[in-house]
mmCIF file of C-alpha atoms in Angstrom:
data_model
loop_
_atom_site.group_PDB
_atom_site.id
_atom_site.type_symbol
_atom_site.label_atom_id
_atom_site.label_comp_id
_atom_site.label_asym_id
_atom_site.label_seq_id
_atom_site.Cartn_x
_atom_site.Cartn_y
_atom_site.Cartn_z
ATOM 1 C CA MET A 1 76.684 121.913 113.863
ATOM 2 C CA ASP A 2 72.857 122.103 113.567
ATOM 3 C CA ARG A 3 70.117 121.430 116.146
ATOM 4 C CA GLU A 4 68.889 118.520 113.575
ATOM 5 C CA THR A 5 71.920 116.808 113.003
ATOM 6 C CA LEU A 6 73.095 116.781 116.640
ATOM 7 C CA ALA A 7 69.628 115.811 117.609
ATOM 8 C CA GLN A 8 70.553 112.776 115.171
ATOM 9 C CA ALA A 9 73.548 113.015 116.821
ATOM 10 C CA LEU A 10 72.460 111.539 120.060
ATOM 11 C CA GLU A 11 69.779 109.266 118.985
ATOM 12 C CA TYR A 12 72.281 107.373 117.376
ATOM 13 C CA ALA A 13 73.227 107.376 121.307
ATOM 14 C CA ASP A 14 70.330 105.300 122.060
ATOM 15 C CA LEU A 15 67.866 108.958 123.105
ATOM 16 C CA THR A 16 64.567 108.858 120.973
ATOM 17 C CA SER A 17 63.520 111.617 119.621
ATOM 18 C CA TYR A 18 61.689 112.380 121.785
ATOM 19 C CA GLN A 19 64.438 112.330 124.247
ATOM 20 C CA ALA A 20 66.694 114.285 122.452
ATOM 21 C CA ASP A 21 64.251 116.881 121.586
ATOM 22 C CA ALA A 22 64.274 117.472 124.891
ATOM 23 C CA TYR A 23 67.868 117.704 126.150
ATOM 24 C CA LEU A 24 67.978 120.056 123.787
ATOM 25 C CA THR A 25 65.730 121.848 124.667
ATOM 26 C CA LEU A 26 66.742 122.910 128.097
ATOM 27 C CA LEU A 27 69.706 122.898 127.116
ATOM 28 C CA GLY A 28 68.630 126.741 125.940
ATOM 29 C CA MET A 29 66.292 126.558 129.162
ATOM 30 C CA GLY A 30 68.201 125.767 132.451
ATOM 31 C CA VAL A 31 66.903 124.953 135.035
ATOM 32 C CA SER A 32 63.151 124.633 134.437
ATOM 33 C CA PRO A 33 60.005 123.741 134.921
ATOM 34 C CA ALA A 34 59.154 120.399 133.620
ATOM 35 C CA ILE A 35 55.802 121.424 131.866
ATOM 36 C CA GLU A 36 57.209 123.668 130.111
ATOM 37 C CA VAL A 37 59.966 121.710 128.517
ATOM 38 C CA GLY A 38 56.909 119.398 127.248
ATOM 39 C CA ARG A 39 55.935 123.129 126.161
ATOM 40 C CA LYS A 40 58.620 124.430 124.212
ATOM 41 C CA SER A 41 59.207 121.446 122.323
ATOM 42 C CA SER A 42 58.023 118.592 120.401
ATOM 43 C CA VAL A 43 56.803 116.031 123.131
ATOM 44 C CA PRO A 44 53.439 115.791 124.155
ATOM 45 C CA VAL A 45 52.753 117.508 127.854
ATOM 46 C CA SER A 46 50.666 114.001 128.644
ATOM 47 C CA GLN A 47 54.139 112.328 128.090
ATOM 48 C CA VAL A 48 56.680 114.911 129.155
ATOM 49 C CA TYR A 49 57.246 113.472 133.000
ATOM 50 C CA ASP A 50 58.189 110.225 132.185
ATOM 51 C CA VAL A 51 60.825 111.876 129.009
ATOM 52 C CA LEU A 52 62.299 113.280 131.002
ATOM 53 C CA ARG A 53 62.459 110.595 134.149
ATOM 54 C CA ASP A 54 63.670 108.601 131.777
ATOM 55 C CA LEU A 55 66.714 111.247 130.761
ATOM 56 C CA GLU A 56 67.375 111.279 134.265
ATOM 57 C CA ALA A 57 67.897 107.636 134.161
ATOM 58 C CA LYS A 58 70.361 108.056 131.185
ATOM 59 C CA GLY A 59 72.170 110.347 133.476
ATOM 60 C CA TYR A 60 71.576 113.318 131.527
ATOM 61 C CA VAL A 61 69.683 115.863 133.333
ATOM 62 C CA GLU A 62 68.367 116.189 136.762
ATOM 63 C CA THR A 63 65.075 116.386 137.884
ATOM 64 C CA ILE A 64 64.530 118.921 141.149
ATOM 65 C CA GLU A 65 61.320 118.077 143.449
ATOM 66 C CA ARG A 66 59.536 121.703 144.429
ATOM 67 C CA GLU A 67 56.282 123.046 144.669
ATOM 68 C CA LYS A 68 56.306 122.479 140.687
ATOM 69 C CA LEU A 69 58.366 120.006 139.086
ATOM 70 C CA HIS A 70 61.612 121.608 137.694
ATOM 71 C CA VAL A 71 64.817 119.975 135.943
ATOM 72 C CA ARG A 72 67.829 120.916 134.766
ATOM 73 C CA PRO A 73 70.733 119.655 132.409
ATOM 74 C CA CYS A 74 73.770 117.558 134.129
ATOM 75 C CA GLU A 75 77.721 118.481 133.384
ATOM 76 C CA PRO A 76 78.963 117.469 129.913
ATOM 77 C CA GLU A 77 81.482 115.588 131.308
ATOM 78 C CA GLU A 78 79.449 113.618 133.157
ATOM 79 C CA SER A 79 76.126 113.114 130.235
ATOM 80 C CA MET A 80 78.875 113.221 127.580
ATOM 81 C CA ALA A 81 81.198 110.287 129.173
ATOM 82 C CA ASP A 82 79.340 107.620 127.708
ATOM 83 C CA LEU A 83 78.599 109.316 124.380
ATOM 84 C CA GLU A 84 82.262 109.852 123.786
ATOM 85 C CA SER A 85 83.507 105.903 124.599
ATOM 86 C CA ARG A 86 80.931 104.886 122.443
ATOM 87 C CA GLY A 87 81.886 107.036 119.999
ATOM 88 C CA ASP A 88 85.972 106.207 120.463
ATOM 89 C CA LEU A 89 84.787 101.982 120.210
ATOM 90 C CA LEU A 90 82.836 103.073 116.968
ATOM 91 C CA HIS A 91 85.839 104.701 115.735
ATOM 92 C CA ASP A 92 87.563 101.969 116.602
ATOM 93 C CA ALA A 93 86.004 99.718 114.937
ATOM 94 C CA VAL A 94 85.548 101.723 111.631
ATOM 95 C CA GLU A 95 89.716 101.329 111.442
ATOM 96 C CA GLU A 96 89.626 97.256 112.242
ATOM 97 C CA VAL A 97 87.034 96.373 109.497
ATOM 98 C CA ARG A 98 89.347 98.859 107.605
ATOM 99 C CA GLU A 99 92.283 97.013 108.527
ATOM 100 C CA ARG A 100 90.192 94.293 108.710
ATOM 101 C CA TYR A 101 89.218 94.354 104.785
ATOM 102 C CA ARG A 102 93.147 95.609 104.159
ATOM 103 C CA GLN A 103 94.446 92.093 105.595
ATOM 104 C CA PRO A 104 91.931 88.904 104.695
ATOM 105 C CA SER A 105 92.183 85.939 106.158
ATOM 106 C CA ARG A 106 94.742 83.674 104.196
ATOM 107 C CA VAL A 107 93.118 80.822 102.017
ATOM 108 C CA ASP A 108 94.169 77.913 102.922
ATOM 109 C CA THR A 109 91.693 76.301 100.502
ATOM 110 C CA ARG A 110 93.094 74.397 97.634
ATOM 111 C CA VAL A 111 92.307 77.505 95.365
ATOM 112 C CA GLY A 112 90.651 80.626 96.221
ATOM 113 C CA VAL A 113 89.098 83.301 93.736
ATOM 114 C CA THR A 114 88.178 86.910 95.054
ATOM 115 C CA LYS A 115 86.641 89.808 94.164
ATOM 116 C CA ARG A 116 89.795 92.049 94.010
ATOM 117 C CA VAL A 117 93.567 92.932 92.500
ATOM 118 C CA GLU A 118 94.702 94.274 96.101
ATOM 119 C CA THR A 119 93.421 90.907 98.365
ATOM 120 C CA ALA A 120 96.486 88.516 96.312
ATOM 121 C CA VAL A 121 99.504 91.510 96.593
ATOM 122 C CA GLU A 122 98.256 91.517 99.951
ATOM 123 C CA ASN A 123 98.244 87.647 100.494
ATOM 124 C CA ALA A 124 101.749 87.592 98.493
ATOM 125 C CA GLN A 125 102.481 90.164 101.575
ATOM 126 C CA ASN A 126 101.761 87.723 104.367
ATOM 127 C CA LEU A 127 102.543 84.664 102.582
ATOM 128 C CA ILE A 128 106.700 85.312 101.194
ATOM 129 C CA GLY A 129 106.757 86.233 104.762
ATOM 130 C CA GLU A 130 106.890 81.888 105.250
ATOM 131 C CA ALA A 131 109.203 81.623 102.381
ATOM 132 C CA GLY A 132 112.174 79.127 103.271
ATOM 133 C CA THR A 133 113.386 78.619 99.086
ATOM 134 C CA VAL A 134 112.448 80.955 96.257
ATOM 135 C CA VAL A 135 110.713 83.518 95.194
ATOM 136 C CA GLU A 136 109.501 84.129 91.565
ATOM 137 C CA VAL A 137 107.887 87.834 91.246
ATOM 138 C CA ALA A 138 106.128 89.559 88.274
ATOM 139 C CA GLY A 139 104.219 92.812 88.741
ATOM 140 C CA THR A 140 104.575 96.867 88.194
ATOM 141 C CA PHE A 141 107.213 98.934 89.066
ATOM 142 C CA GLU A 142 104.314 99.859 92.722
ATOM 143 C CA GLN A 143 103.877 96.233 92.791
ATOM 144 C CA LEU A 144 106.880 95.062 93.600
ATOM 145 C CA GLN A 145 107.920 98.092 95.825
ATOM 146 C CA ARG A 146 104.796 96.753 97.832
ATOM 147 C CA LEU A 147 106.493 93.852 97.985
ATOM 148 C CA ALA A 148 109.924 94.692 98.650
ATOM 149 C CA PRO A 149 110.289 95.128 102.982
ATOM 150 C CA MET A 150 108.756 91.295 102.771
ATOM 151 C CA LEU A 151 111.538 90.274 100.488
ATOM 152 C CA GLN A 152 114.153 91.927 101.685
ATOM 153 C CA ASP A 153 113.044 90.088 104.925
ATOM 154 C CA ALA A 154 113.274 87.137 102.670
ATOM 155 C CA ARG A 155 116.797 87.747 100.755
ATOM 156 C CA GLU A 156 118.390 87.898 104.732
ATOM 157 C CA ARG A 157 116.884 84.556 105.695
ATOM 158 C CA GLY A 158 118.655 82.901 102.281
ATOM 159 C CA VAL A 159 115.475 82.650 100.128
ATOM 160 C CA VAL A 160 116.227 83.283 96.153
ATOM 161 C CA VAL A 161 114.080 86.213 95.417
ATOM 162 C CA ARG A 162 113.400 86.490 91.463
ATOM 163 C CA ALA A 163 111.550 89.665 89.940
ATOM 164 C CA ALA A 164 110.850 90.316 86.491
ATOM 165 C CA VAL A 165 109.082 94.029 86.205
ATOM 166 C CA TYR A 166 106.679 95.120 83.505
ATOM 167 C CA VAL A 167 108.364 98.209 82.062
ATOM 168 C CA ASN A 168 107.048 100.716 78.668
ATOM 169 C CA ASP A 169 110.298 101.387 76.365
ATOM 170 C CA ASP A 170 109.950 104.492 77.810
ATOM 171 C CA GLN A 171 109.017 104.511 81.350
ATOM 172 C CA THR A 172 111.982 104.432 83.777
ATOM 173 C CA PRO A 173 111.164 103.288 87.762
ATOM 174 C CA PRO A 174 109.837 105.565 90.366
ATOM 175 C CA ALA A 175 112.544 107.600 92.347
ATOM 176 C CA GLU A 176 112.580 105.720 95.344
ATOM 177 C CA PHE A 177 112.868 102.911 93.321
ATOM 178 C CA ASP A 178 115.597 100.426 94.446
ATOM 179 C CA PRO A 179 116.775 97.391 92.662
ATOM 180 C CA THR A 180 118.845 96.542 95.340
ATOM 181 C CA TYR A 181 116.631 96.409 97.645
ATOM 182 C CA GLY A 182 114.690 92.495 98.112
ATOM 183 C CA PHE A 183 115.820 90.878 94.591
ATOM 184 C CA SER A 184 118.692 88.113 93.773
ATOM 185 C CA GLU A 185 118.332 89.388 90.189
ATOM 186 C CA LEU A 186 115.618 91.630 87.848
ATOM 187 C CA ARG A 187 114.757 91.362 84.915
ATOM 188 C CA ALA A 188 113.438 93.989 82.299
ATOM 189 C CA CYS A 189 109.468 92.155 80.873
ATOM 190 C CA THR A 190 108.331 94.315 78.308
ATOM 191 C CA ILE A 191 104.467 92.826 77.630
ATOM 192 C CA PRO A 192 102.294 94.168 80.424
ATOM 193 C CA GLY A 193 101.326 90.954 82.130
ATOM 194 C CA PRO A 194 99.951 89.343 85.245
ATOM 195 C CA PHE A 195 100.938 90.104 88.727
ATOM 196 C CA LEU A 196 102.055 86.874 89.698
ATOM 197 C CA VAL A 197 104.134 85.248 93.139
ATOM 198 C CA ILE A 198 105.233 82.099 93.702
ATOM 199 C CA ILE A 199 106.178 81.033 96.744
ATOM 200 C CA ASP A 200 108.342 77.487 97.496
ATOM 201 C CA ARG A 201 106.416 75.589 94.496
ATOM 202 C CA HIS A 202 103.371 75.589 96.622
ATOM 203 C CA ARG A 203 101.876 78.785 97.277
ATOM 204 C CA THR A 204 100.494 81.387 94.429
ATOM 205 C CA CYS A 205 99.238 84.782 94.185
ATOM 206 C CA PHE A 206 97.445 85.561 91.071
ATOM 207 C CA ALA A 207 95.901 88.737 89.760
ATOM 208 C CA PRO A 208 95.649 90.527 85.939
ATOM 209 C CA ASN A 209 97.249 93.916 85.970
ATOM 210 C CA THR A 210 96.010 94.381 81.685
ATOM 211 C CA ARG A 211 93.332 93.864 79.395
ATOM 212 C CA SER A 212 90.786 91.744 82.150
ATOM 213 C CA ASP A 213 86.976 92.687 82.181
ATOM 214 C CA GLU A 214 86.846 92.173 85.555
ATOM 215 C CA ASP A 215 89.218 92.610 89.175
ATOM 216 C CA TYR A 216 90.139 89.051 90.262
ATOM 217 C CA GLY A 217 92.459 87.510 91.773
ATOM 218 C CA VAL A 218 93.400 82.999 92.822
ATOM 219 C CA LEU A 219 95.398 81.950 95.199
ATOM 220 C CA ILE A 220 96.439 78.951 95.476
ATOM 221 C CA ASN A 221 97.947 76.246 97.972
ATOM 222 C CA ASP A 222 98.681 73.476 96.499
ATOM 223 C CA ARG A 223 102.270 71.631 95.016
ATOM 224 C CA ILE A 224 101.071 70.814 91.445
ATOM 225 C CA LEU A 225 99.306 74.086 90.008
ATOM 226 C CA PRO A 226 101.533 75.786 91.007
ATOM 227 C CA PHE A 227 104.235 74.178 88.652
ATOM 228 C CA VAL A 228 101.866 75.861 85.376
ATOM 229 C CA PHE A 229 102.534 78.989 86.950
ATOM 230 C CA HIS A 230 105.666 78.954 87.603
ATOM 231 C CA TRP A 231 106.801 77.213 83.847
ATOM 232 C CA TYR A 232 104.603 79.900 82.636
ATOM 233 C CA TYR A 233 106.758 81.925 84.480
ATOM 234 C CA LEU A 234 110.690 81.089 83.259
ATOM 235 C CA THR A 235 109.711 80.676 79.380
ATOM 236 C CA CYS A 236 107.589 84.293 79.783
ATOM 237 C CA LEU A 237 108.491 86.413 81.530
ATOM 238 C CA TRP A 238 111.220 85.549 82.496
ATOM 239 C CA ASP A 239 113.965 83.699 79.981
ATOM 240 C CA LEU A 240 113.221 85.752 76.674
ATOM 241 C CA TYR A 241 114.270 89.067 78.944
ATOM 242 C CA PRO A 242 117.391 91.360 79.634
ATOM 243 C CA GLN A 243 118.878 91.740 82.928
ATOM 244 C CA LEU A 244 118.569 95.066 84.258
ATOM 245 C CA TYR A 245 120.168 93.891 88.468
ATOM 246 C CA VAL A 246 121.220 91.020 90.073
ATOM 247 C CA ASP A 247 123.300 90.895 93.708
ATOM 248 C CA ASP A 248 125.738 88.389 92.924
ATOM 249 C CA ALA A 249 127.492 88.490 89.466
ATOM 250 C CA ASP A 250 129.298 84.998 91.027
ATOM 251 C CA ARG A 251 126.610 83.231 92.143
ATOM 252 C CA LEU A 252 126.047 80.401 89.744
ATOM 253 C CA THR A 253 122.599 78.750 91.963
ATOM 254 C CA TYR A 254 119.602 77.729 90.343
ATOM 255 C CA VAL A 255 116.733 77.285 91.206
ATOM 256 C CA ALA A 256 115.082 75.385 88.050
ATOM 257 C CA LEU A 257 116.648 72.077 87.283
ATOM 258 C CA GLU A 258 116.529 73.492 83.406
ATOM 259 C CA GLU A 259 118.393 76.360 83.421
ATOM 260 C CA PHE A 260 120.966 74.223 84.793
ATOM 261 C CA ILE A 261 120.713 71.980 82.455
ATOM 262 C CA ARG A 262 120.405 74.588 79.329
ATOM 263 C CA ASP A 263 123.997 75.970 80.549
ATOM 264 C CA TYR A 264 125.569 73.626 81.350
ATOM 265 C CA TYR A 265 124.896 70.945 78.960
ATOM 266 C CA PRO A 266 127.720 71.627 76.280
ATOM 267 C CA LEU A 267 130.265 72.116 78.873
ATOM 268 C CA PHE A 268 129.761 68.461 80.374
ATOM 269 C CA GLU A 269 129.640 66.812 76.258
ATOM 270 C CA ASP A 270 132.348 68.473 76.337
ATOM 271 C CA ASP A 271 133.688 66.638 79.406
ATOM 272 C CA TYR A 272 134.828 69.360 81.934
ATOM 273 C CA GLU A 273 134.194 67.933 85.328
ATOM 274 C CA LEU A 274 131.029 69.786 86.428
ATOM 275 C CA GLU A 275 131.400 69.942 90.692
ATOM 276 C CA VAL A 276 128.292 71.117 92.549
ATOM 277 C CA VAL A 277 126.271 71.676 95.618
ATOM 278 C CA VAL A 278 122.714 70.002 95.141
ATOM 279 C CA ASN A 279 120.244 71.613 98.052
ATOM 280 C CA GLY A 280 116.793 69.105 98.197
ATOM 281 C CA ILE A 281 114.696 66.537 99.358
ATOM 282 C CA ASP A 282 114.479 63.471 100.249
ATOM 283 C CA LEU A 283 112.111 61.182 98.639
ATOM 284 C CA LYS A 284 112.486 58.070 100.689
ATOM 285 C CA THR A 285 112.667 59.778 103.290
ATOM 286 C CA GLU A 286 110.734 62.916 103.231
ATOM 287 C CA SER A 287 113.469 64.712 104.590
ATOM 288 C CA ALA A 288 115.628 67.913 103.645
ATOM 289 C CA THR A 289 118.849 66.817 102.525
ATOM 290 C CA THR A 290 121.965 68.859 100.673
ATOM 291 C CA LEU A 291 124.519 67.098 99.356
ATOM 292 C CA GLU A 292 127.843 67.149 96.444
ATOM 293 C CA GLY A 293 129.272 65.713 94.533
ATOM 294 C CA THR A 294 130.175 65.803 89.992
ATOM 295 C CA VAL A 295 127.599 65.153 88.092
ATOM 296 C CA ARG A 296 127.804 61.649 85.717
ATOM 297 C CA ASP A 297 125.024 62.067 83.377
ATOM 298 C CA LEU A 298 122.906 64.566 82.697
ATOM 299 C CA SER A 299 119.692 62.640 81.330
ATOM 300 C CA PHE A 300 116.566 64.061 79.537
ATOM 301 C CA LEU A 301 114.142 62.987 76.251
ATOM 302 C CA GLY A 302 115.440 63.112 73.723
ATOM 303 C CA ASP A 303 119.158 63.817 74.927
ATOM 304 C CA GLY A 304 119.645 61.085 72.212
ATOM 305 C CA HIS A 305 119.595 63.807 69.597
ATOM 306 C CA PRO A 306 122.868 65.603 68.992
ATOM 307 C CA ARG A 307 122.182 69.979 69.731
ATOM 308 C CA GLU A 308 124.557 72.738 69.514
ATOM 309 C CA LYS A 309 122.024 74.329 72.345
ATOM 310 C CA LEU A 310 119.489 73.444 74.123
ATOM 311 C CA SER A 311 115.850 76.139 74.653
ATOM 312 C CA LEU A 312 114.061 75.674 77.756
ATOM 313 C CA SER A 313 111.952 73.879 75.501
ATOM 314 C CA ASP A 314 113.598 70.476 75.183
ATOM 315 C CA LEU A 315 113.335 70.100 78.735
ATOM 316 C CA GLY A 316 109.845 70.222 79.317
ATOM 317 C CA SER A 317 109.368 66.565 80.007
ATOM 318 C CA TYR A 318 111.280 64.807 82.577
ATOM 319 C CA LYS A 319 115.249 65.408 83.010
ATOM 320 C CA THR A 320 117.645 64.269 85.241
ATOM 321 C CA VAL A 321 121.276 65.334 86.549
ATOM 322 C CA ARG A 322 123.467 61.845 88.135
ATOM 323 C CA LEU A 323 125.205 63.004 91.146
ATOM 324 C CA GLU A 324 128.704 61.228 92.031
ATOM 325 C CA THR A 325 128.584 61.251 95.811
ATOM 326 C CA GLU A 326 130.918 60.216 98.882
ATOM 327 C CA THR A 327 128.491 57.598 98.772
ATOM 328 C CA GLY A 328 127.747 56.443 95.905
ATOM 329 C CA SER A 329 125.351 57.497 92.753
ATOM 330 C CA VAL A 330 122.197 59.393 93.525
ATOM 331 C CA VAL A 331 119.816 60.760 90.947
ATOM 332 C CA VAL A 332 118.374 63.986 90.930
ATOM 333 C CA GLY A 333 115.334 65.295 89.218
ATOM 334 C CA GLY A 334 112.653 69.060 89.053
ATOM 335 C CA TRP A 335 109.975 69.694 90.297
ATOM 336 C CA GLY A 336 107.266 66.922 90.704
ATOM 337 C CA ALA A 337 110.482 64.268 91.098
ATOM 338 C CA VAL A 338 109.006 61.109 91.652
ATOM 339 C CA PHE A 339 111.090 58.709 90.643
ATOM 340 C CA GLU A 340 114.033 60.007 91.065
ATOM 341 C CA ASP A 341 115.772 59.903 94.869
ATOM 342 C CA VAL A 342 116.596 63.275 95.641
ATOM 343 C CA GLU A 343 113.957 66.665 94.252
ATOM 344 C CA MET A 344 116.093 69.987 93.858
ATOM 345 C CA ARG A 345 115.453 72.717 95.926
ATOM 346 C CA THR A 346 118.401 74.388 94.314
ATOM 347 C CA ILE A 347 121.167 73.685 92.804
ATOM 348 C CA SER A 348 125.076 75.885 92.169
ATOM 349 C CA LEU A 349 127.851 75.094 90.647
ATOM 350 C CA VAL A 350 131.125 75.002 92.787
ATOM 351 C CA GLY A 351 134.152 73.713 90.885
ATOM 352 C CA ILE A 352 134.839 73.130 87.023
ATOM 353 C CA SER A 353 137.656 71.804 85.450
ATOM 354 C CA PRO A 354 139.016 70.150 82.187
ATOM 355 C CA GLY A 355 137.895 66.341 81.513
ATOM 356 C CA LYS A 356 140.384 63.751 81.398
ATOM 357 C CA GLN A 357 139.591 63.526 77.883
ATOM 358 C CA LEU A 358 140.504 66.608 77.615
ATOM 359 C CA PHE A 359 144.336 65.449 77.094
ATOM 360 C CA PRO A 360 143.736 62.211 75.118
ATOM 361 C CA ASP A 361 147.885 61.005 75.516
ATOM 362 C CA ASP A 362 150.034 61.842 73.554
#
């Protein structure tokens, strides 16, 4: 390090330019008369005594009373201890600033807009740890890989994790990408889209991946707006695309009532008995509830018109499932249910059998 840079470093340690120059001059001279330090440095001779006294007060030099005032540098282990501690403090401060920049405070307002795509990804990493029922995520292989440890933890808690990954026709996943790590189901979306995470129907992290004039992220803490993103996810990023991986092909658990009705309405119309288990929220008590029962009615807007096959768009309005349970009839609604008895979180088909009408009396 050259003298000029070293002097600048000492000035960062709260020495004046005269003090830094006098100290460096003394280091090259050893024990010397104070007046000689003034003559060989940039310090005016009239100020050299005051400058050296100040350096002594800061622990850099020691004065020696002789016929003429002499001065010598203190041992560096002592004089540099404060500088080293400041350096450690500044280094730690830099690392802390970097960490806080990488892990920003979670946005607890209803809607927050950030200037970085990374902020949306980082907030998703934090929020997935709080998921209790379902995580719907769409992103690139790299983004899904970053979320994988948090998604794996969520799966171990019993959370349903549905992921759509953006792929090109000739793209292969990175070697370290393991679809068995963190996903209930993985689908391949062949049209590039945004980074999107929807957590338990009230948290959303969104950021554009392509075709945006600038980087930004949107963080949502709300029960209404995430439904818009969920419907976009369901119809544009999920339903149309092929399945790459499913962790249990025999598990028939749904997190969207639309999908359940679409898949089983033909069987219900053919008088099959559908036995289901519903986990949801009792709207009267606002508490979690689990129901077991037989499907007695599937209702939706336009159900009076005969259809060979339902699509999700047919179920875009209201839809309900009426169950016959041991305690009576219960009406189950989907996301945002208001007038029904229960708002569904998950619905699982646990049994299916032909109804009586399939075997009419001879």
